[in-house]
Coordinates of C-alpha atoms in Angstrom, one line a residue:
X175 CA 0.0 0.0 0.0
X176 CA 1.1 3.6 -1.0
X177 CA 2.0 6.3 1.8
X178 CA -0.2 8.6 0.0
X179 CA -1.9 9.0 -3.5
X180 CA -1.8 12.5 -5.0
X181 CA -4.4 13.7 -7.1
X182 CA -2.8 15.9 -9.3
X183 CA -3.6 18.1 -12.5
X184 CA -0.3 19.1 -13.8
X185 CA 3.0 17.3 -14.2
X186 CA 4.7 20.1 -12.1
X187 CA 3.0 18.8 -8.9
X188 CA 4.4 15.3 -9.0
X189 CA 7.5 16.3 -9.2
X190 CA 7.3 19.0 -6.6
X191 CA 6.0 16.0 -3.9
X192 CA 8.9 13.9 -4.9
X193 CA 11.2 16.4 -3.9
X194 CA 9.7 17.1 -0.8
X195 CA 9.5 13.4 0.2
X196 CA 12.4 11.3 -1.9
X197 CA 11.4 8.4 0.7
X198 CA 7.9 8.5 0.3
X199 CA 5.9 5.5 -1.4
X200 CA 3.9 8.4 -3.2
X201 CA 0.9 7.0 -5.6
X202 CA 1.0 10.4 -7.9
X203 CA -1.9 10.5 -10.4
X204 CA -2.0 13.5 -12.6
X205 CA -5.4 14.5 -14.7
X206 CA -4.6 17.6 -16.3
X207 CA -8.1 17.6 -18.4
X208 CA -10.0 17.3 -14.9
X209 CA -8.9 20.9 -14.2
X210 CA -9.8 21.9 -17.9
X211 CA -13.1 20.7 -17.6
X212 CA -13.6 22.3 -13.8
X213 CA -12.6 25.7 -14.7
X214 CA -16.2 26.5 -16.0
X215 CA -18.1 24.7 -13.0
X216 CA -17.7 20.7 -12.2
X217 CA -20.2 18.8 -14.1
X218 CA -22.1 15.6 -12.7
X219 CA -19.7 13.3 -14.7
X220 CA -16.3 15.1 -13.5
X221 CA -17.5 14.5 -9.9
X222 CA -18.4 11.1 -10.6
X223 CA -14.6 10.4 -12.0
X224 CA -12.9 12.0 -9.0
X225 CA -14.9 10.2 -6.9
X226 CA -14.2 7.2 -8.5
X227 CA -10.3 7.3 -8.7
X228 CA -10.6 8.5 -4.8
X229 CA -12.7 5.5 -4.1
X230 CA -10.3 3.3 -5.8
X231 CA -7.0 4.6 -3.9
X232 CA -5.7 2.1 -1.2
X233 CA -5.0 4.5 1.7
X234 CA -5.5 8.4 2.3
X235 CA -6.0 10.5 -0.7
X236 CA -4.7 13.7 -0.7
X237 CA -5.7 16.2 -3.7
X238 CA -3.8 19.1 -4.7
X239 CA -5.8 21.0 -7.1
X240 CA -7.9 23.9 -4.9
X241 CA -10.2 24.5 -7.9
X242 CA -11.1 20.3 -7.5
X243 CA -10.8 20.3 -3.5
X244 CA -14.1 20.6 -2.4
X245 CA -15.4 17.8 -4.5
X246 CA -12.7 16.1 -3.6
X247 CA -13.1 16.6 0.0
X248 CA -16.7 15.4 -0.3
X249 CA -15.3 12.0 -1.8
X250 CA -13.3 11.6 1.1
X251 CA -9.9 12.6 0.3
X252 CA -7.6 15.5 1.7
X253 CA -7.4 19.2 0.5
X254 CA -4.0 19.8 0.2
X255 CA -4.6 23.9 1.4
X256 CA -6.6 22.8 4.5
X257 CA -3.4 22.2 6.6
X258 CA -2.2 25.8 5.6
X259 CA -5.3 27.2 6.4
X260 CA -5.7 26.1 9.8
X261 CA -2.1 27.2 10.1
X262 CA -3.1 30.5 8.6
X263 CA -5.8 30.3 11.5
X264 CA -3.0 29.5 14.2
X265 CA -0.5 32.7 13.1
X266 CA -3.7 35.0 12.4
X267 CA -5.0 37.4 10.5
X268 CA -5.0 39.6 8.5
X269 CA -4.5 37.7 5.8
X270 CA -3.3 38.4 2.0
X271 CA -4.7 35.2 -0.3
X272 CA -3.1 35.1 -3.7
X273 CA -4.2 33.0 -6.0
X274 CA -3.9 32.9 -9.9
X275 CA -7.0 31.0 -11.0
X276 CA -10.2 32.4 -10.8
X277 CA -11.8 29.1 -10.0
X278 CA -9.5 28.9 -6.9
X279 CA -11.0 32.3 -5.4
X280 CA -14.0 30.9 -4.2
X281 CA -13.1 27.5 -2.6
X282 CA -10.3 28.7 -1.2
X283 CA -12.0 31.6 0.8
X284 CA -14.6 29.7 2.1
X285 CA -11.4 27.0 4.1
X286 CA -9.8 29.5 5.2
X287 CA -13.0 31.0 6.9
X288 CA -14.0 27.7 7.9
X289 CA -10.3 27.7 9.5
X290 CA -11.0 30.6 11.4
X291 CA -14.2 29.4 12.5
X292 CA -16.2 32.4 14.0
X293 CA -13.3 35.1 13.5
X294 CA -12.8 37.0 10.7
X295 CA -9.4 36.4 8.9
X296 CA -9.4 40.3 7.7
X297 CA -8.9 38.8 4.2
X298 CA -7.2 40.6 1.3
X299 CA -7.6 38.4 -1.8
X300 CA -4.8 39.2 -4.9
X301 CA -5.5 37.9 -8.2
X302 CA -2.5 36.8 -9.9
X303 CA -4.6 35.7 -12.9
X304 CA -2.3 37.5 -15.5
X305 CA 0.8 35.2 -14.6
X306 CA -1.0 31.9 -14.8
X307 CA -0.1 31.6 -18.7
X308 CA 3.6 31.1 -17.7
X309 CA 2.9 28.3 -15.8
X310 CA 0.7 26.3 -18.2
X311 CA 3.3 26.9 -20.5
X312 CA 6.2 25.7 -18.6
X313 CA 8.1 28.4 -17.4
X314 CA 8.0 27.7 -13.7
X315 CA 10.9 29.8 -12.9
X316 CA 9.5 32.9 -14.9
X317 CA 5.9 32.1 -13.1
X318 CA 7.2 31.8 -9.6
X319 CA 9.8 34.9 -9.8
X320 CA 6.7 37.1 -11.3
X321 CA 4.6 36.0 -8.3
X322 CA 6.8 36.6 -5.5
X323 CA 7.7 40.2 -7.6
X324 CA 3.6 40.7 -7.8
X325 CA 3.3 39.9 -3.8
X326 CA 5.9 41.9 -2.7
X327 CA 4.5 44.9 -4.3
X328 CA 1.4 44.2 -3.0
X329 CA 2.7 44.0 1.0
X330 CA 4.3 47.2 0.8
X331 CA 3.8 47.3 4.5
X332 CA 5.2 44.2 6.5
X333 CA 2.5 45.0 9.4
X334 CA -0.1 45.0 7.3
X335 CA -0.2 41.2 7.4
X336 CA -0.1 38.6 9.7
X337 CA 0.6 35.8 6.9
X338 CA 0.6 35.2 3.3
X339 CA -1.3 32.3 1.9
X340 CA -0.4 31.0 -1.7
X341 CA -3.6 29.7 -2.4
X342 CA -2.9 26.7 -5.0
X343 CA -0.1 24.5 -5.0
X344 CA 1.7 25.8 -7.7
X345 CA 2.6 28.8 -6.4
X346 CA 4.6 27.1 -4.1
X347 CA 8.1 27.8 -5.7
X348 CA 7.3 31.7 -4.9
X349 CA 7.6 30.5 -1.1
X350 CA 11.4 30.9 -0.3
X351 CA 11.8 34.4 -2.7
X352 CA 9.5 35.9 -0.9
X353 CA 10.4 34.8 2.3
X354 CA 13.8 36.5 1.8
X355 CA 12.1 39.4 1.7
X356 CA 9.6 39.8 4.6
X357 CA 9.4 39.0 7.8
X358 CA 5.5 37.7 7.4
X359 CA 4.6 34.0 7.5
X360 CA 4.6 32.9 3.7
X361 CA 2.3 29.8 4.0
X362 CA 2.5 26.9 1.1
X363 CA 0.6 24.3 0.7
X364 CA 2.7 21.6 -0.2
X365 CA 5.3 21.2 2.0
X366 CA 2.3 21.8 5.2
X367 CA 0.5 19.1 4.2
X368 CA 3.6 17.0 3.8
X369 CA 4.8 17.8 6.7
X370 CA 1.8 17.0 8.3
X371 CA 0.9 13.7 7.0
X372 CA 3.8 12.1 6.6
X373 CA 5.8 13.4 9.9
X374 CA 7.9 11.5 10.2
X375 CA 9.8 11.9 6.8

């Protein structure tokens, strides 16, 4: 039995897991076209095949597309953001949320809300929308440099924040550039929910 299966939709994320857990029996499943199809609302037959592939895992499921994670979620399987929400929820608000789908806005609002339960995370949502072409193009470096460049510009003001959450998991290489730059939490999903599930690694 696997660790862990990923549900992925992009090559990119499978290889970021392997790095963060060489040792890891890792059951990595990427499904590019689910995200295609999800980006104009999920359908009755795209739930039905991310329920099925969740259903047929051996072991917890973890998915790392935030666009896919509450149907996911619903199927039984893990959000790969809810560990950096409630750890968004620990360090407290406010909060600056980029994200750089529009189908990730939503979803990823309502968890971290959920995180805070009844206190309000002071959110400041930043679209990043304009740089998502350089990532489904392949220029991670290009697409992680112009999202730490676009955060930073939009902190100005260290206090102004009590973390930063980058909402999907492939903003993820942004994490450590931007961290060299403020002194406010930078939270990223995959290497929290890593850390979290598999501990001891």
């Amino acid at each position: 039995m696997a660790d862990l299966t990923l549900l992925h939709t992009a090559d990119a994320h499978a290889r970021t897991f392997r790095a963060l857990a060489p040792e890891a029996d890792l059951n990595q499943q990427v499904r590019s076209d689910w995200l295609a199809r999800a980006r104009n609302g999920i359908g009755a037959d795209l739930r039905a095949e991310i329920a099925a592939a969740i259903s047929a895992a051996d072991g917890p499921v973890l998915c790392s597309c935030t666009t896919l994670g509450p149907v996911a979620e619903e199927a039984g399987a893990i959000r790969i953001d809810w560990p950096m929400m409630q750890e968004a929820a620990r360090i407290g608000g406010p909060v600056l949320m980029a994200y750089c789908l529009n189908s990730t806005a939503a979803p990823s609002e309502a968890l971290l809300r959920r995180a805070f339960g009844g206190r309000d995370p002071h959110l400041t949502p930043l679209s990043l929308a304009q740089h998502w072409p350089l990532f489904e193009t392949g220029a991670g470096t290009a697409f992680s440099a112009a999202i730490a460049e676009s955060i930073a510009r939009a902190m100005m003001d260290d206090d102004a924040f009590g973390c930063v959450v980058l909402a999907q998991a492939s903003m993820a290489g942004a994490a450590a550039e931007l961290r060299a730059q403020t002194k406010v939490p930078v939270l990223a999903s995959p290497e929290i929910a890593m850390r979290v599930l598999l501990p001891a690694r």
